CSV table of C-alpha atoms in Angstrom, one decimal:
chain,number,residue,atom,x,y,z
A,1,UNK,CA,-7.8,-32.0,5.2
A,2,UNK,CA,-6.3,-31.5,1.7
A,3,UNK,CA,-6.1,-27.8,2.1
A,4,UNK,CA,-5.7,-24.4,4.8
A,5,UNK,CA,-8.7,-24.4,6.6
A,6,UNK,CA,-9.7,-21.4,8.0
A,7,UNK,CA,-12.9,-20.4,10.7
A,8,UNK,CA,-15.3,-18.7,10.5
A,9,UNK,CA,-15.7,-17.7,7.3
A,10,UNK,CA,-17.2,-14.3,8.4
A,11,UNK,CA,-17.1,-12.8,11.7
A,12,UNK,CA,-19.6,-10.0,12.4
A,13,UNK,CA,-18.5,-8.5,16.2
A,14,UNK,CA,-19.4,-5.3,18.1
A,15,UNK,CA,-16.8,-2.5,18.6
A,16,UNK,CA,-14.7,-3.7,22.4
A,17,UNK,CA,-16.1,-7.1,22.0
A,18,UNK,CA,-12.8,-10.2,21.3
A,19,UNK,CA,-12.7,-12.2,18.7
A,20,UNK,CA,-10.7,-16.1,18.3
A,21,UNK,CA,-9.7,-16.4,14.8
A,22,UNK,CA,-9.2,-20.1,13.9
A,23,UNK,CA,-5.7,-21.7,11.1
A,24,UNK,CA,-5.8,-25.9,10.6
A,25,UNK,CA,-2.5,-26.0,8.3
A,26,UNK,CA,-2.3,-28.7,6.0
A,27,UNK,CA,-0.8,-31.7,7.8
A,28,UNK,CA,2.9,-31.6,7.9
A,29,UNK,CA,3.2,-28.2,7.1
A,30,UNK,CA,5.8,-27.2,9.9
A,31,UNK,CA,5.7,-23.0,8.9
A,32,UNK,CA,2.7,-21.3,9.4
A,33,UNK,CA,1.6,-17.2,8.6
A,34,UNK,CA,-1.1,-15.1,9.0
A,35,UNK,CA,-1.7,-11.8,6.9
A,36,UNK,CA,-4.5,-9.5,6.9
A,37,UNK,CA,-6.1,-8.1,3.6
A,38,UNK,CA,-7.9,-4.6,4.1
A,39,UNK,CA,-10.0,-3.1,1.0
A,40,UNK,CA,-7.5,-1.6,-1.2
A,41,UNK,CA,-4.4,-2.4,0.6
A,42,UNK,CA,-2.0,-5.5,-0.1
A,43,UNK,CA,-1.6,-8.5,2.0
A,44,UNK,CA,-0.2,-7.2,5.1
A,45,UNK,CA,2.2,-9.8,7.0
A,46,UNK,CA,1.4,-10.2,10.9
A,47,UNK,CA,2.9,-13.0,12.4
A,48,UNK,CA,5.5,-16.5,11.3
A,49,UNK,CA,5.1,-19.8,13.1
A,50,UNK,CA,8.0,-22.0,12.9
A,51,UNK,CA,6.7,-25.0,14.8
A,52,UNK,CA,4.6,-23.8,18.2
A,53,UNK,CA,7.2,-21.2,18.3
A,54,UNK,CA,6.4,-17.3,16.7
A,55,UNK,CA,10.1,-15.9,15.5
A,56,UNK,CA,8.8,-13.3,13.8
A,57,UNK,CA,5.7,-11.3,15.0
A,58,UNK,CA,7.0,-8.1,13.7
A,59,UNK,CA,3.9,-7.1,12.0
A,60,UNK,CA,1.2,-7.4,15.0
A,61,UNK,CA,0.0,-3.8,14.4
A,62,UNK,CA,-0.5,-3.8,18.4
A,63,UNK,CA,-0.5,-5.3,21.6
A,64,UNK,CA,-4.2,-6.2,21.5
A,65,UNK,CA,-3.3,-8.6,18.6
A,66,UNK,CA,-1.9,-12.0,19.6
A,67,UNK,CA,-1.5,-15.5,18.1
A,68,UNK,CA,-0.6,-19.1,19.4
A,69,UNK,CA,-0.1,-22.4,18.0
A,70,UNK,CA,0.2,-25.7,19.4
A,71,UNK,CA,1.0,-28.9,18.6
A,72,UNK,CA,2.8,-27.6,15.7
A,73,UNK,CA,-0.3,-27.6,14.2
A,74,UNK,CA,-3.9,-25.4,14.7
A,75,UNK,CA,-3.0,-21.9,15.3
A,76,UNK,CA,-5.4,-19.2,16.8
A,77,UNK,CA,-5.2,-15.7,16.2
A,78,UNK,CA,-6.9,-13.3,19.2
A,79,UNK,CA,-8.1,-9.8,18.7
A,80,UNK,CA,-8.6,-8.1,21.8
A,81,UNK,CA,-11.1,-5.1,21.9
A,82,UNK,CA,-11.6,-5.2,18.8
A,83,UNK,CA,-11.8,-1.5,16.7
A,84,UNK,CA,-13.4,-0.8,13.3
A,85,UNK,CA,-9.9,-0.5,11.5
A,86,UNK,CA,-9.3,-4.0,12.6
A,87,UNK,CA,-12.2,-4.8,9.5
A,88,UNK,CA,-9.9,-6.8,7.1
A,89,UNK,CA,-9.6,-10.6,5.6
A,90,UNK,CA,-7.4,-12.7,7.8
A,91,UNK,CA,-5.4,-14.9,6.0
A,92,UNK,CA,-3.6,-17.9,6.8
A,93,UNK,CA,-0.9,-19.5,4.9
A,94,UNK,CA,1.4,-22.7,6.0
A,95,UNK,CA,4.2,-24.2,3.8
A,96,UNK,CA,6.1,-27.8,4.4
A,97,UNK,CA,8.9,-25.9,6.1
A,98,UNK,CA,11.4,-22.9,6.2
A,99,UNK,CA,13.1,-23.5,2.8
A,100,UNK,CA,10.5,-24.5,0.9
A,101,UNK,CA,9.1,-21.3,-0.8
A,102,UNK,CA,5.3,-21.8,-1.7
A,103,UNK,CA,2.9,-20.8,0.5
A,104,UNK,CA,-0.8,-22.3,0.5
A,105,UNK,CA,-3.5,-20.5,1.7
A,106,UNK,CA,-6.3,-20.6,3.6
A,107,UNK,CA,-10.1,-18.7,2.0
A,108,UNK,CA,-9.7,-16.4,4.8
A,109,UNK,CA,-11.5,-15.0,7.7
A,110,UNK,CA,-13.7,-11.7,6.8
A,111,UNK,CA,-13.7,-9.9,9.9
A,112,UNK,CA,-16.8,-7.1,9.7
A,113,UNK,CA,-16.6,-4.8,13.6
A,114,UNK,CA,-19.5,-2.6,14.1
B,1,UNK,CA,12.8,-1.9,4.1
B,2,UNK,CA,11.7,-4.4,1.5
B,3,UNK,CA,8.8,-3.8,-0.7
B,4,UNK,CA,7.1,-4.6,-3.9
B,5,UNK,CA,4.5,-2.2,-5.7
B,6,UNK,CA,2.4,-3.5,-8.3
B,7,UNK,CA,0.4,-1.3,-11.0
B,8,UNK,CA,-3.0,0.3,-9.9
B,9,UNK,CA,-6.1,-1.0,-10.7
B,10,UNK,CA,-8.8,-2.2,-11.2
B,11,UNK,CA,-7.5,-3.7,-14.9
B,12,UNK,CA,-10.6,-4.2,-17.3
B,13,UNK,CA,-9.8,-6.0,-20.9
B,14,UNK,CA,-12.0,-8.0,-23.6
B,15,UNK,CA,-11.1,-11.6,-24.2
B,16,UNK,CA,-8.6,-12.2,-25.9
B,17,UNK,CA,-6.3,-9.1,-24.7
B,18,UNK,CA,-2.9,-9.1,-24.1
B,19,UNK,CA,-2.6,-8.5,-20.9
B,20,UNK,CA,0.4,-6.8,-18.6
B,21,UNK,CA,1.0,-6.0,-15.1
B,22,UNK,CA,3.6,-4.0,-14.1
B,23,UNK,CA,5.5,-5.0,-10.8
B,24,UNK,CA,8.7,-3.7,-9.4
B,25,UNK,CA,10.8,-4.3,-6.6
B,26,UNK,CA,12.6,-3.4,-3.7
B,27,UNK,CA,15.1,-5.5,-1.5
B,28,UNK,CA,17.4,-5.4,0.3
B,29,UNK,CA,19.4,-8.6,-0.6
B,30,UNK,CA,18.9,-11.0,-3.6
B,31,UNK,CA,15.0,-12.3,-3.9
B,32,UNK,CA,12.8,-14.9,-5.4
B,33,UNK,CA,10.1,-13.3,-7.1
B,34,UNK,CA,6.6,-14.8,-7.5
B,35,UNK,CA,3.2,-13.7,-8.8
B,36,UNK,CA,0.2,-15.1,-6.4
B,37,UNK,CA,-3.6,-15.3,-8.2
B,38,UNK,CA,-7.1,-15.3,-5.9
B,39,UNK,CA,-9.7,-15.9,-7.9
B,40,UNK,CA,-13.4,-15.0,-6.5
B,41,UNK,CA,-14.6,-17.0,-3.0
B,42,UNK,CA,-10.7,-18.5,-3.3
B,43,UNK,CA,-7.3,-18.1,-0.9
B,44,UNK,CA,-4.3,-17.5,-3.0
B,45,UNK,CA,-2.5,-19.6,-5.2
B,46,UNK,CA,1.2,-19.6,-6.4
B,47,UNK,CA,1.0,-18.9,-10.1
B,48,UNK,CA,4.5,-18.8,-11.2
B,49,UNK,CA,7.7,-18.0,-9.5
B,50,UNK,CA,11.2,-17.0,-10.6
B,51,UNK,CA,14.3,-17.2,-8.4
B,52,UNK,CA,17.3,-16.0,-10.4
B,53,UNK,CA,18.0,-12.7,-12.4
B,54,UNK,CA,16.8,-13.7,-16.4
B,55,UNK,CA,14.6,-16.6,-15.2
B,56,UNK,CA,11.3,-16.8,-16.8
B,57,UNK,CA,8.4,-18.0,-15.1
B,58,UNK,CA,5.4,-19.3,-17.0
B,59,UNK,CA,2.0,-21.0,-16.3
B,60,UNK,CA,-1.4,-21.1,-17.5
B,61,UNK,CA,-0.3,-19.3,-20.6
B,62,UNK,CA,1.2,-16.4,-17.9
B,63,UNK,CA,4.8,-15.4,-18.0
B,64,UNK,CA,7.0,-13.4,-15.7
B,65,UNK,CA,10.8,-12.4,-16.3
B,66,UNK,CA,12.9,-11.6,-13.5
B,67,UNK,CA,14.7,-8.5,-14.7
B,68,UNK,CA,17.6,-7.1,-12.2
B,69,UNK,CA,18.5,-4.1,-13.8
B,70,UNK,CA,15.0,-2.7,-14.0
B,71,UNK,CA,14.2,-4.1,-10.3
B,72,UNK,CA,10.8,-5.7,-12.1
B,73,UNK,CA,9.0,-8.3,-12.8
B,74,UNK,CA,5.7,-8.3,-14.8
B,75,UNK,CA,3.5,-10.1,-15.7
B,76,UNK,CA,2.1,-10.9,-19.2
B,77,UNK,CA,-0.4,-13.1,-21.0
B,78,UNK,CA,-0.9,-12.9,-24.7
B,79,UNK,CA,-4.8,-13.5,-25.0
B,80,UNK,CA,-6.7,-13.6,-21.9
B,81,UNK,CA,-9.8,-15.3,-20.9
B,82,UNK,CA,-13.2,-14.1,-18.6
B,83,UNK,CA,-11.1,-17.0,-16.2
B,84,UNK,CA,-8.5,-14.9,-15.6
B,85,UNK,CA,-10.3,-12.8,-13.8
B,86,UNK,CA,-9.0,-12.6,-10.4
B,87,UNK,CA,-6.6,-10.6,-8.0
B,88,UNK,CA,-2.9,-10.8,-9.0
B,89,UNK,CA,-0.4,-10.4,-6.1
B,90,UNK,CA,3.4,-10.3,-7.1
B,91,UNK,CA,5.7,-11.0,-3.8
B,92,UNK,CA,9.0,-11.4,-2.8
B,93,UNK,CA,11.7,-13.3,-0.3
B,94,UNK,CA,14.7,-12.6,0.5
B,95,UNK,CA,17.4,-15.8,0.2
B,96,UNK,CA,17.1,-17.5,4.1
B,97,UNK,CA,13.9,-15.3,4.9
B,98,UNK,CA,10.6,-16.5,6.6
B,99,UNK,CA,8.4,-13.9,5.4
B,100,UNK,CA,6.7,-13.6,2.1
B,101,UNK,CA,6.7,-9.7,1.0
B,102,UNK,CA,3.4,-8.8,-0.8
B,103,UNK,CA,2.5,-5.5,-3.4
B,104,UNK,CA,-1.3,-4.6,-2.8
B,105,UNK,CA,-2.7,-6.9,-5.4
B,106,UNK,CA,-4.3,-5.8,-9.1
B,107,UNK,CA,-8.1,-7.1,-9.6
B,108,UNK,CA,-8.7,-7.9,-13.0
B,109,UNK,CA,-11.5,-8.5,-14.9
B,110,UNK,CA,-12.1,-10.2,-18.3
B,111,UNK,CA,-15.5,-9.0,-20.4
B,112,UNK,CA,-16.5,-11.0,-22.8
């Protein structure tokens, strides 16, 4: 596709339930991010993709959070028991590659837990 | 650790306002700068950037300038339009980092 394309668009889950949180990067794009927007805060950074390979998942705010992505390309984020703080916009971002600056992003994921 | 903070909103102007928001920096090494728009039902967007101290960067009628000494870089339009309204995010990365560092975002909104 010619952009980030991100799904679902919402996500409506029940407190403890798991959620699969879906990224297709823009074709080529070898860097791939995802950040989480809560009401009132800024974009929070959670996890880098460089390739299928995560160097940076420094901002996972717990071990119930985990992402993959394969084939260098779609890249699924995993909630785990999901909590009412985990309520937020997930974003995902990709970018030709590590030295190349601009980041394009996704619409976002609006994750709503009961 | 690195951080940028941006003014609180929300901003609320008339057409044809000038328009600034205030964004200021912390790193710990020497960044680029950028400001990032989201206008309504959109993801982000790179608006301008700026990777050097004294660089200006400028679209859509917006300019930033990257000052050093004051650790800032805002973000000014001379006469905005209902358009602009949107969430502005100014961000920063560090010279052979990975990860984009973002302030909380500003929503602002244009009446006519």
């Amino acid at each position: 596709g010619a952009g980030v394309s991100q799904s679902p668009s919402n996500k409506v889950t029940e407190k403890g339930k798991d959620v699969e949180l879906r990224c297709d990067p823009i074709s080529g794009h070898t860097a791939l991010y995802w950040y989480r927007q809560s009401l009132g805060q800024g974009l929070e950074f959670l996890i880098y993709f460089q390739g299928n390979s995560a160097p940076d998942k420094s901002g996972l705010p717990s071990d119930r959070f985990s992402a993959e992505r394969t084939g260098g390309s779609v890249s699924t984020l995993t909630i785990q028991r999901t909590q009412q703080e985990d309520s937020a916009v997930y974003l995902c971002a990709s970018r030709p590659g590590p030295t190349n600056e601009k980041l394009f992003f996704g619409s976002g994921t609006q994750l709503s837990v009961l | 650790g690195d951080s940028v903070t941006q003014m609180e909103g929300p901003v609320t102007l008339s057409e044809e306002a000038f328009l600034t928001i205030n964004c200021t920096y912390t790193a710990t090494g020497y960044p680029s700068l950028f400001w990032y728009v989201q206008y309504p039902g959109e993801g982000l967007q790179l608006l301008l950037k700026a990777t050097k101290a004294d660089d200006k960067g400028s679209n859509k009628g917006f300019e930033a300038t990257y000052r050093k000494e004051t650790t800032s870089f805002h973000l000014e339009k001379g006469s905005v339009q209902v358009s602009d309204s949107a969430v502005y995010f100014c961000a920063l990365i560090l010279q052979g980092a990975q990860k984009l560092v973002f302030g909380q975002g500003t929503r602002l909104t244009i009446n006519p």
